[in-house]
Coordinates of C-alpha atoms in Angstrom, one line a residue:
X1 CA -31.2 93.3 -22.2
X2 CA -28.5 95.7 -21.1
X3 CA -25.4 93.8 -20.0
X4 CA -24.5 94.3 -16.3
X5 CA -21.6 96.6 -15.8
X6 CA -18.7 95.3 -13.8
X7 CA -18.4 96.4 -10.2
X8 CA -15.1 96.7 -8.4
X9 CA -13.7 93.4 -7.3
X10 CA -15.4 92.2 -4.1
X11 CA -14.3 89.4 -1.8
X12 CA -17.0 86.7 -1.9
X13 CA -18.8 85.7 1.2
X14 CA -17.7 82.6 3.0
X15 CA -19.9 79.7 1.9
X16 CA -21.7 77.3 4.1
X17 CA -19.7 74.3 5.1
X18 CA -22.0 71.8 3.2
X19 CA -21.2 73.1 -0.3
X20 CA -19.1 75.5 -2.3
X21 CA -20.4 78.8 -3.7
X22 CA -19.3 79.7 -7.2
X23 CA -19.2 83.4 -8.1
X24 CA -19.3 83.4 -11.9
X25 CA -20.8 86.9 -12.3
X26 CA -20.0 90.4 -11.1
X27 CA -21.8 91.5 -7.9
X28 CA -23.9 94.5 -8.9
X29 CA -25.7 95.1 -5.6
X30 CA -25.1 94.0 -2.0
X31 CA -27.0 90.9 -0.8
X32 CA -29.8 91.5 1.7
X33 CA -28.5 92.1 5.2
X34 CA -27.8 88.9 7.1
X35 CA -27.6 86.6 4.0
X36 CA -24.5 84.7 3.1
X37 CA -23.2 82.9 0.1
X38 CA -25.3 84.8 -2.4
X39 CA -24.4 86.4 -5.8
X40 CA -26.4 88.4 -8.3
X41 CA -26.2 87.2 -11.8
X42 CA -27.6 88.4 -15.1
X43 CA -30.0 86.3 -17.0
X44 CA -29.1 85.1 -20.5
X45 CA -30.1 87.3 -23.4
X46 CA -33.9 87.3 -23.3
X47 CA -34.5 88.1 -27.0
X48 CA -34.2 84.4 -28.0
X49 CA -37.0 83.5 -25.6
X50 CA -39.8 85.2 -27.5
X51 CA -42.5 82.8 -28.6
X52 CA -43.9 82.5 -32.1
X53 CA -46.2 85.5 -32.5
X54 CA -45.9 89.1 -31.5
X55 CA -46.1 89.7 -27.8
X56 CA -46.5 93.1 -26.1
X57 CA -45.7 91.8 -22.6
X58 CA -42.7 90.2 -20.9
X59 CA -42.4 86.4 -20.5
X60 CA -40.7 85.0 -17.3
X61 CA -37.2 85.1 -18.8
X62 CA -37.5 88.7 -19.8
X63 CA -39.0 89.6 -16.4
X64 CA -36.0 88.0 -14.7
X65 CA -33.7 90.1 -16.9
X66 CA -35.6 93.2 -15.8
X67 CA -35.3 92.2 -12.2
X68 CA -31.6 91.7 -12.6
X69 CA -31.1 95.1 -14.2
X70 CA -32.9 96.6 -11.2
X71 CA -30.7 94.7 -8.7
X72 CA -33.6 92.6 -7.5
X73 CA -32.4 89.2 -8.6
X74 CA -30.2 86.9 -6.5
X75 CA -28.7 83.9 -8.3
X76 CA -27.4 80.9 -6.2
X77 CA -25.1 78.5 -8.1
X78 CA -24.1 76.2 -5.2
X79 CA -26.1 73.0 -4.8
X80 CA -29.4 73.6 -2.9
X81 CA -31.6 70.7 -1.6
X82 CA -35.1 71.5 -2.8
X83 CA -36.7 69.5 0.0
X84 CA -34.8 70.8 3.0
X85 CA -33.0 74.1 2.1
X86 CA -34.6 76.0 -0.8
X87 CA -37.7 77.4 0.8
X88 CA -36.2 77.8 4.3
X89 CA -33.4 80.0 2.7
X90 CA -35.9 82.3 1.0
X91 CA -38.2 82.2 4.1
X92 CA -35.5 84.1 6.1
X93 CA -36.2 87.3 4.1
X94 CA -39.8 87.2 5.4
X95 CA -39.0 86.2 9.0
X96 CA -35.5 87.7 9.5
X97 CA -36.3 91.4 10.0
X98 CA -35.5 92.3 6.4
X99 CA -37.6 95.2 5.2
X100 CA -39.9 94.6 2.3
X101 CA -38.0 97.0 0.0
X102 CA -34.8 94.9 0.5
X103 CA -36.4 91.6 -0.4
X104 CA -35.1 89.9 -3.6
X105 CA -36.1 87.2 -6.1
X106 CA -34.0 84.1 -5.8
X107 CA -32.9 82.0 -8.8
X108 CA -31.5 78.5 -8.0
X109 CA -29.5 77.1 -10.8
X110 CA -28.1 74.0 -9.1
X111 CA -31.1 72.1 -7.6
X112 CA -30.7 68.7 -6.0
X113 CA -32.8 66.5 -3.6
X114 CA -31.9 64.6 -0.5
X115 CA -30.7 61.6 -2.5
X116 CA -28.3 63.8 -4.4
X117 CA -30.3 63.7 -7.6
X118 CA -29.6 66.8 -9.7
X119 CA -32.3 68.5 -11.8
X120 CA -31.8 70.2 -15.1
X121 CA -34.5 72.9 -14.5
X122 CA -33.7 76.0 -12.3
X123 CA -36.2 77.1 -9.7
X124 CA -37.1 80.7 -9.0
X125 CA -38.8 81.9 -5.9
X126 CA -39.9 85.5 -5.0
X127 CA -39.8 86.6 -8.6
X128 CA -43.4 87.8 -8.7
X129 CA -44.2 89.3 -5.4
X130 CA -41.4 89.2 -2.8
X131 CA -41.9 93.0 -2.7
X132 CA -44.2 95.7 -4.2
X133 CA -41.2 96.8 -6.3
X134 CA -40.8 93.3 -7.8
X135 CA -44.6 93.1 -8.4
X136 CA -44.5 96.5 -10.1
X137 CA -41.7 95.3 -12.5
X138 CA -44.0 92.4 -13.4
X139 CA -47.0 94.7 -13.9
X140 CA -44.8 97.0 -16.0
X141 CA -46.1 100.0 -14.3
X142 CA -45.3 102.2 -11.2
X143 CA -46.5 101.1 -7.8
X144 CA -48.9 104.1 -7.6
X145 CA -50.6 103.1 -10.8
X146 CA -51.2 99.4 -10.1
X147 CA -54.7 99.9 -8.7
X148 CA -55.8 101.8 -11.8
X149 CA -54.2 99.2 -14.0
X150 CA -56.2 96.4 -12.4
X151 CA -59.5 98.3 -12.5
X152 CA -58.9 99.0 -16.2
X153 CA -58.0 95.4 -17.0
X154 CA -61.1 94.0 -15.3
X155 CA -63.3 96.5 -17.1
X156 CA -61.6 95.9 -20.5
X157 CA -60.7 92.2 -21.1
X158 CA -58.9 91.3 -24.3
X159 CA -59.5 88.0 -26.2
X160 CA -56.4 85.8 -26.5
X161 CA -54.4 85.2 -29.6
X162 CA -54.3 81.5 -30.5
X163 CA -51.0 80.2 -31.9
X164 CA -50.3 76.9 -33.7
X165 CA -46.7 76.6 -32.3
X166 CA -45.5 77.6 -28.9
X167 CA -42.4 77.7 -26.7
X168 CA -44.2 75.7 -24.0
X169 CA -44.3 72.7 -26.3
X170 CA -40.7 72.5 -27.3
X171 CA -40.4 69.3 -25.2
X172 CA -43.4 67.0 -25.0
X173 CA -43.7 63.8 -22.9
X174 CA -46.9 61.8 -23.2
X175 CA -48.2 58.2 -22.7
X176 CA -46.0 55.4 -21.4
X177 CA -43.0 57.7 -21.6
X178 CA -44.3 59.5 -18.5
X179 CA -43.8 56.4 -16.3
X180 CA -40.1 56.1 -17.2
X181 CA -37.8 57.3 -14.4
X182 CA -37.2 61.0 -14.6
X183 CA -39.8 61.6 -17.3
X184 CA -43.0 62.3 -15.3
X185 CA -43.6 64.6 -12.4
X186 CA -40.4 63.2 -10.9
X187 CA -38.5 65.2 -13.6
X188 CA -39.7 68.5 -12.0
X189 CA -37.7 70.1 -9.1
X190 CA -40.8 71.0 -7.1
X191 CA -39.7 72.1 -3.6
X192 CA -41.1 71.1 -0.2
X193 CA -42.6 74.3 1.2
X194 CA -42.6 73.6 4.9
X195 CA -40.0 70.9 5.6
X196 CA -40.8 69.0 8.8
X197 CA -44.6 69.3 8.2
X198 CA -45.5 68.8 4.6
X199 CA -45.9 65.2 3.4
X200 CA -44.6 65.7 -0.1
X201 CA -43.4 68.4 -2.5
X202 CA -46.4 70.6 -3.6
X203 CA -46.8 72.9 -6.6
X204 CA -47.5 76.4 -5.2
X205 CA -47.7 79.1 -7.9
X206 CA -49.6 76.6 -10.0
X207 CA -52.5 78.1 -12.0
X208 CA -55.0 75.3 -12.8
X209 CA -56.9 75.9 -16.0
X210 CA -60.2 74.1 -16.5
X211 CA -63.3 74.7 -18.6
X212 CA -67.0 75.0 -17.5
X213 CA -68.6 71.8 -19.1
X214 CA -71.8 73.8 -19.8
X215 CA -70.6 77.2 -20.9
X216 CA -67.2 76.4 -22.3
X217 CA -65.7 79.4 -20.4
X218 CA -62.2 78.6 -19.0
X219 CA -61.2 79.4 -15.4
X220 CA -57.6 79.9 -14.2
X221 CA -57.0 79.9 -10.5
X222 CA -54.1 79.0 -8.2
X223 CA -54.4 75.8 -6.2
X224 CA -51.8 73.6 -4.6
X225 CA -50.8 70.2 -6.1
X226 CA -49.4 67.3 -4.1
X227 CA -46.9 65.1 -6.0
X228 CA -48.3 61.6 -5.5
X229 CA -46.6 59.6 -8.3
X230 CA -44.9 60.4 -11.6
X231 CA -48.4 60.5 -13.2
X232 CA -50.6 61.7 -10.3
X233 CA -51.0 65.2 -8.9
X234 CA -53.3 66.1 -5.9
X235 CA -55.6 69.2 -6.1
X236 CA -57.1 71.2 -3.2
X237 CA -59.7 73.7 -4.5
X238 CA -59.8 75.7 -1.1
X239 CA -63.6 75.9 -1.3
X240 CA -63.9 78.9 1.1
X241 CA -61.9 81.1 -1.4
X242 CA -64.2 81.2 -4.3
X243 CA -62.9 78.2 -6.2
X244 CA -63.9 78.3 -9.8
X245 CA -62.4 74.9 -10.5
X246 CA -64.7 73.3 -7.9
X247 CA -67.8 74.5 -9.8
X248 CA -66.4 72.9 -13.0
X249 CA -65.7 69.7 -11.1
X250 CA -69.2 69.5 -9.7
X251 CA -70.7 70.0 -13.2
X252 CA -68.4 67.4 -14.7
X253 CA -69.3 65.0 -11.9
X254 CA -73.0 65.5 -12.5
X255 CA -72.5 64.6 -16.2
X256 CA -70.4 61.5 -15.3
X257 CA -67.3 63.0 -16.9
X258 CA -63.7 63.6 -15.8
X259 CA -62.6 67.2 -15.7
X260 CA -59.9 68.2 -18.2
X261 CA -57.2 70.4 -16.5
X262 CA -53.8 71.9 -17.2
X263 CA -51.4 73.2 -14.6
X264 CA -49.0 76.0 -15.5
X265 CA -45.7 76.1 -13.6
X266 CA -44.2 79.4 -14.6
X267 CA -45.6 82.0 -17.1
X268 CA -45.6 85.7 -17.9
X269 CA -46.0 87.8 -14.6
X270 CA -49.2 89.5 -15.8
X271 CA -50.8 86.1 -16.4
X272 CA -49.6 84.8 -13.1
X273 CA -51.0 87.9 -11.3
X274 CA -54.4 87.4 -12.9
X275 CA -54.6 83.8 -11.9
X276 CA -54.4 85.0 -8.3
X277 CA -57.2 87.5 -8.7
X278 CA -60.7 86.8 -7.4
X279 CA -63.0 87.4 -10.4
X280 CA -66.5 86.2 -11.1
X281 CA -66.7 82.6 -12.2
X282 CA -68.0 83.5 -15.7
X283 CA -64.8 85.5 -16.4
X284 CA -61.9 84.0 -18.3
X285 CA -58.8 85.1 -16.5
X286 CA -56.7 84.9 -19.7
X287 CA -58.9 87.7 -21.2
X288 CA -58.3 89.9 -18.1
X289 CA -54.6 89.1 -18.4
X290 CA -54.8 90.6 -21.9
X291 CA -56.5 93.6 -20.5
X292 CA -53.7 93.9 -17.9
X293 CA -51.0 93.6 -20.6
X294 CA -52.9 95.8 -23.1
X295 CA -52.3 93.1 -25.7
X296 CA -53.9 89.8 -26.5
X297 CA -52.2 87.0 -24.5
X298 CA -50.7 84.3 -26.8
X299 CA -52.2 80.9 -26.1
X300 CA -51.9 77.5 -27.6
X301 CA -54.1 74.4 -27.4
X302 CA -52.9 71.6 -25.1
X303 CA -51.5 68.4 -26.6
X304 CA -53.9 65.9 -24.9
X305 CA -56.8 68.0 -23.5
X306 CA -59.1 70.6 -25.1
X307 CA -57.8 73.6 -23.2
X308 CA -55.9 76.8 -24.1
X309 CA -52.7 77.6 -22.1
X310 CA -50.3 80.6 -22.2
X311 CA -48.0 79.9 -25.1
X312 CA -44.9 81.1 -23.2
X313 CA -45.5 79.0 -20.1
X314 CA -42.4 77.4 -18.7
X315 CA -44.0 74.0 -17.9
X316 CA -47.5 72.7 -18.5
X317 CA -48.9 69.5 -16.8
X318 CA -52.0 68.2 -18.7
X319 CA -54.5 65.6 -17.5
X320 CA -57.9 64.7 -16.1
X321 CA -59.2 65.3 -12.6
X322 CA -61.2 62.3 -11.4
X323 CA -64.8 63.2 -10.4
X324 CA -65.7 59.8 -8.9
X325 CA -63.0 59.2 -6.3
X326 CA -61.3 61.4 -3.7
X327 CA -58.2 60.5 -1.8
X328 CA -56.3 61.9 1.3
X329 CA -54.3 65.0 0.6
X330 CA -52.0 67.1 3.0
X331 CA -50.7 67.9 5.6
X332 CA -49.4 71.1 4.1
X333 CA -48.4 74.5 5.5
X334 CA -51.1 76.8 4.3
X335 CA -51.4 80.5 3.6
X336 CA -53.5 81.0 6.7
X337 CA -50.3 80.3 8.7
X338 CA -51.2 76.9 10.1
X339 CA -50.7 73.4 8.8
X340 CA -53.7 72.2 6.9
X341 CA -54.3 68.7 8.1
X342 CA -55.4 65.8 5.9
X343 CA -58.6 66.1 3.9
X344 CA -60.2 64.1 1.1
X345 CA -59.5 66.0 -2.1
X346 CA -59.3 65.5 -5.8
X347 CA -56.4 64.1 -7.8
X348 CA -55.3 64.5 -11.4
X349 CA -54.0 61.8 -13.7
X350 CA -51.3 63.2 -15.9
X351 CA -51.5 62.7 -19.6
X352 CA -48.7 65.0 -20.8
X353 CA -45.9 67.3 -19.5
X354 CA -44.8 69.9 -22.0
X355 CA -42.1 72.5 -21.5
X356 CA -39.6 74.9 -22.9
X357 CA -36.1 73.7 -23.5
X358 CA -34.8 76.4 -21.1
X359 CA -37.7 76.1 -18.6
X360 CA -37.5 77.7 -15.2
X361 CA -39.9 76.4 -12.6
X362 CA -41.6 79.0 -10.5
X363 CA -42.4 78.4 -6.8
X364 CA -43.9 80.8 -4.3
X365 CA -43.4 81.5 -0.6
X366 CA -46.7 81.1 1.2
X367 CA -47.6 80.0 4.8
X368 CA -47.2 82.5 7.6
X369 CA -47.7 86.0 6.4
X370 CA -46.2 88.3 5.2
X371 CA -45.2 86.2 2.3
X372 CA -45.0 86.3 -1.5
X373 CA -48.4 84.6 -1.6
X374 CA -50.0 87.3 0.5
X375 CA -48.5 90.2 -1.4
X376 CA -49.4 88.8 -4.8
X377 CA -53.0 88.6 -3.5
X378 CA -53.0 91.9 -1.7
X379 CA -51.8 93.9 -4.6
X380 CA -54.7 92.6 -6.7
X381 CA -57.5 92.4 -4.1
X382 CA -57.2 95.9 -2.6
X383 CA -58.0 97.6 -5.8
X384 CA -61.0 95.3 -6.3
X385 CA -62.3 96.0 -2.9
X386 CA -61.9 99.8 -3.4
X387 CA -63.6 99.5 -6.8
X388 CA -66.5 97.5 -5.2
X389 CA -67.2 100.2 -2.6
X390 CA -66.7 103.2 -4.9
X391 CA -68.3 102.0 -8.1
X392 CA -70.5 99.0 -7.4
X393 CA -71.9 100.5 -4.2
X394 CA -71.6 104.1 -5.1
X395 CA -70.1 105.2 -1.8
X396 CA -68.3 108.5 -2.0
X397 CA -65.5 109.4 0.3
X398 CA -63.7 106.0 0.4
X399 CA -60.1 106.8 -0.1
X400 CA -58.4 103.4 0.3
X401 CA -58.9 99.8 1.4
X402 CA -56.0 98.2 3.2
X403 CA -55.7 94.4 4.0
X404 CA -53.7 93.7 7.1
X405 CA -50.9 91.3 6.1
X406 CA -48.6 90.2 9.0
X407 CA -49.8 86.9 10.6
X408 CA -53.5 87.6 9.9
X409 CA -53.4 86.8 6.1
X410 CA -55.2 89.7 4.5
X411 CA -58.8 88.7 4.5
X412 CA -59.4 88.8 8.3
X413 CA -58.6 92.4 9.1
X414 CA -59.6 95.2 6.7
X415 CA -59.1 98.9 7.1
X416 CA -61.3 101.3 5.2
X417 CA -59.8 104.8 5.0
X418 CA -62.5 107.4 4.5
X419 CA -62.8 111.2 4.2
X420 CA -63.5 112.9 7.5
X421 CA -66.5 114.7 6.0
X422 CA -68.2 111.4 5.1
X423 CA -71.7 111.0 6.6
X424 CA -71.9 108.4 9.4
X425 CA -74.5 106.3 7.5
X426 CA -72.1 106.1 4.5
X427 CA -69.2 105.0 6.9
X428 CA -71.4 102.1 8.0
X429 CA -72.4 101.2 4.5
X430 CA -68.7 101.1 3.6
X431 CA -68.0 98.8 6.6
X432 CA -70.8 96.4 5.6
X433 CA -69.8 96.5 2.0
X434 CA -66.2 95.7 2.7
X435 CA -67.2 92.8 5.0
X436 CA -69.7 91.3 2.5
X437 CA -67.7 91.3 -0.7
X438 CA -65.5 88.3 0.1
X439 CA -67.2 85.1 1.3
X440 CA -65.0 84.9 4.4
X441 CA -63.4 88.3 4.4
X442 CA -63.5 90.9 7.1
X443 CA -63.6 89.3 10.5
X444 CA -62.6 92.8 11.7
X445 CA -63.4 95.8 9.5
X446 CA -62.2 99.2 10.8
X447 CA -63.1 102.6 9.4
X448 CA -60.4 105.3 9.9
X449 CA -59.5 108.7 8.6
X450 CA -56.7 109.6 6.3
X451 CA -54.3 110.6 9.0
X452 CA -54.2 107.0 10.3
X453 CA -51.7 104.6 8.6
X454 CA -53.8 101.5 8.0
X455 CA -50.7 99.3 7.6
X456 CA -49.6 100.2 11.1
X457 CA -51.5 98.0 13.7
X458 CA -50.4 100.4 16.4
X459 CA -52.1 103.2 14.6
X460 CA -55.3 101.2 14.2
X461 CA -55.3 100.5 17.9
X462 CA -54.7 104.2 18.6
X463 CA -57.7 105.2 16.4
X464 CA -59.9 102.6 18.1
X465 CA -58.8 103.6 21.5
X466 CA -59.5 107.4 21.2
X467 CA -61.9 107.7 18.3
X468 CA -64.4 104.9 18.9
X469 CA -67.0 104.6 21.6
X470 CA -67.8 100.9 21.7
X471 CA -71.3 101.6 23.0
X472 CA -72.0 103.5 19.8
X473 CA -69.4 102.6 17.2
X474 CA -69.2 98.9 17.2
X475 CA -71.5 96.3 15.5
X476 CA -71.4 92.6 15.1
X477 CA -72.3 90.9 11.9
X478 CA -73.3 87.3 12.5
X479 CA -73.7 84.3 10.3
X480 CA -70.2 84.6 8.7
X481 CA -68.2 81.8 7.1
X482 CA -65.0 81.3 9.2
X483 CA -63.0 81.1 6.0
X484 CA -59.5 79.9 5.3
X485 CA -57.8 78.6 8.5
X486 CA -58.3 76.1 11.3
X487 CA -62.0 75.6 12.0
X488 CA -63.6 75.5 15.5
X489 CA -66.8 73.5 16.2
X490 CA -68.0 76.3 18.4
X491 CA -71.3 77.9 17.3
X492 CA -71.6 75.0 14.7
X493 CA -68.6 76.5 12.9
X494 CA -70.4 79.8 12.1
X495 CA -68.3 82.9 12.7
X496 CA -69.0 86.7 13.0
X497 CA -67.5 89.9 11.9
X498 CA -66.7 92.9 14.1
X499 CA -67.3 96.3 12.4
X500 CA -65.7 99.4 14.1
X501 CA -66.1 103.0 13.2
X502 CA -62.8 104.5 14.5
X503 CA -63.2 107.8 12.5
X504 CA -63.1 111.2 14.1
X505 CA -66.6 112.3 15.2
X506 CA -65.5 115.5 17.0
X507 CA -62.7 118.0 16.7
X508 CA -59.7 116.8 18.8
X509 CA -56.6 118.7 20.0
X510 CA -53.5 118.4 17.9
X511 CA -51.2 115.3 18.0
X512 CA -48.6 115.9 20.7
X513 CA -45.5 115.8 18.6
X514 CA -43.4 118.8 17.3
X515 CA -44.8 120.4 14.2
X516 CA -43.4 119.1 10.9
X517 CA -40.9 121.9 10.3
X518 CA -39.2 121.4 13.6
X519 CA -39.0 117.6 13.1
X520 CA -37.6 118.1 9.6
X521 CA -35.0 120.5 10.8
X522 CA -34.0 118.1 13.6
X523 CA -33.6 115.3 11.1
X524 CA -31.1 117.4 9.2
X525 CA -29.1 117.8 12.3
X526 CA -29.4 114.1 13.1
X527 CA -28.0 113.2 9.7
X528 CA -25.3 115.8 10.0
X529 CA -24.1 114.2 13.2
X530 CA -23.9 110.8 11.4
X531 CA -26.4 109.1 13.8
X532 CA -28.1 105.8 12.8
X533 CA -30.3 106.0 9.7
X534 CA -33.9 107.0 10.7
X535 CA -37.0 105.2 9.6
X536 CA -39.8 107.6 10.3
X537 CA -43.0 106.0 11.7
X538 CA -46.4 107.8 11.3
X539 CA -47.2 110.0 13.1
X540 CA -43.7 111.5 13.2
X541 CA -44.9 115.1 13.5
X542 CA -47.8 116.9 15.2
X543 CA -50.9 118.1 13.3
X544 CA -54.2 119.7 14.2
X545 CA -57.4 117.7 14.4
X546 CA -59.6 120.7 14.5
X547 CA -59.7 121.8 18.2
X548 CA -57.0 124.5 18.0
X549 CA -57.8 128.2 18.3
X550 CA -56.0 131.2 16.8
X551 CA -55.2 132.2 20.4
X552 CA -53.5 128.8 21.0
X553 CA -51.5 129.2 17.8
X554 CA -50.4 132.7 18.8
X555 CA -49.1 131.4 22.2
X556 CA -47.3 128.5 20.5
X557 CA -45.6 130.8 18.0
X558 CA -44.5 133.2 20.8
X559 CA -43.0 130.2 22.7
X560 CA -40.7 129.2 19.9
X561 CA -39.5 132.8 19.5
X562 CA -38.7 133.0 23.2
X563 CA -41.6 135.4 23.9
X564 CA -43.5 133.2 26.4
X565 CA -43.3 135.8 29.2
X566 CA -45.6 138.0 27.2
X567 CA -48.1 135.2 27.4
X568 CA -47.5 134.9 31.1
X569 CA -48.4 138.6 31.6
X570 CA -51.6 138.1 29.7
X571 CA -52.6 135.1 31.8
X572 CA -52.6 137.3 34.9
X573 CA -55.6 139.2 33.4
X574 CA -57.5 135.9 33.1
X575 CA -57.3 134.8 36.8
X576 CA -60.6 133.3 38.2
X577 CA -61.7 132.3 41.7
X578 CA -65.1 130.8 40.7
X579 CA -63.9 127.7 38.9
X580 CA -62.7 124.2 39.9
X581 CA -59.2 122.9 39.3
X582 CA -58.8 121.4 35.8
X583 CA -61.7 123.4 34.4
X584 CA -61.2 123.5 30.6
X585 CA -60.9 126.9 29.0
X586 CA -62.9 127.0 25.8
X587 CA -61.6 128.9 22.9
X588 CA -64.3 131.5 23.2
X589 CA -63.4 132.4 26.8
X590 CA -59.7 132.5 26.0
X591 CA -60.6 135.4 23.7
X592 CA -62.9 137.1 26.2
X593 CA -66.1 135.1 25.9
X594 CA -68.3 134.2 28.9
X595 CA -70.8 131.5 27.8
X596 CA -68.1 128.9 27.2
X597 CA -66.6 129.5 30.6
X598 CA -69.9 128.9 32.3
X599 CA -70.5 125.7 30.4
X600 CA -67.0 124.5 31.4
X601 CA -67.7 125.2 35.0
X602 CA -71.0 123.2 34.9
X603 CA -69.1 120.3 33.2
X604 CA -66.6 120.2 36.1
X605 CA -69.1 120.4 39.0
X606 CA -68.5 117.7 41.5
X607 CA -65.4 116.4 39.6

């Protein structure tokens, strides 16, 4: 890792009154606007963190070093209460008006709890998907190439490389030792995600690894885990979100067996990303992670259960999930943006906790979107949806699938961007295909053309307002699962999807903004005058939507040259006394035609 170069001396921010901020490292980049008592710090030399075996991908420590070099890592050395301060602090960069590009990863090196207990394990939040830039560092590829990387990985899985020794087992605690104070789950600085609502600390970025009792195929999926005792961890499989572990649990229950499980708290980014991906239940995510890395993932057998886990995991919790008994779990602030109230769910009896000597626990910001949780899912799911429409369904002309993130949590509102020349029947097939891929995805699915920014809700409303006739371009798809979120008893809990074709069906006049060259010239003057920095919002210049004649273009060009009186003289020759006010002038008539004028007159009769 390249050592950070010293920046000029900078006066440290004034710390909060409750504790002192220490600034051990040079400040390389300014902290996000509105944040105080924050310093950026380099991570220790990452070379020593390599596990036994030859890896071709970065582990978490090396990833943090890369983030630091890119100015994307913020290290906080002052004491931070994991139960009341840690998540709220990072939450501000998602709810405080900070742009996505300015979001950072936060590394907390001095973690305490409400009683003053100090933990010897740092906690990192936002290190995987606080922004697309951070996600791309973890993917080890440019943002524009991430979709192709996912499609390639899913199509070309790579079998893992099994090691005999691994960094994740440098420290092993098993048996009666787990019940000693500070040796079991109470040794881990797991934060409370939603202070004031959650009933305990919960693991969040926690891939659960389990094995199909019949096929032996492992599954790795992210589920939350409630801390219930030093040796008991809750587990909510979120059934509406294609829960592979629940299938395994049901099969083990039918056989009268407990389900072996391992929970990973921190691992290589490409492995973590794959655990968030929605793949078929007969797919081993560790194989797809190898496809993503382009190298076999190093794995090691657990100490007390027959499962393979990433060898460079930071912390691994091993145990058995009971298949006979369920117990209350939650409340917990969930990714659908509401508090998930108590339900009966599974629990895991811990048989071992293994970890690296220099372990870093990874937590993730979820709940109200946008969040780290929504971005990590979105970056993986959008390419899968696009691949489904293009390849699985063979629909030509689909350009992009966009999942709306703020507040709605991705799955509910989907925008399908299609080529304008696409046949109407194919547009509808794309709408149905996007709605049907996910069990509860696509409560609203909107087809738009490429000039509409699908990430701009105002632009989507604009397209629906002027390009959709709801008597013709709207369909309701009934019998849908309501999905992740509060459930209503209305209609026996069955929901519906709204499909809207908001594409252009006719040629429209141009967008009423100055043409691009005039806006670009004006921006240069704006910058020259030192006015506030601009953040262009699409559309920021006018463009043609097909209904624009050569005659109209000629008149517009004359106008910007100051020759508009020439046009005025020509208009005298086109005077009429046989038409109603506001009668449209068709392009044919403007150039001397007669049929278009007569049609226009008829259209205006009685208006």
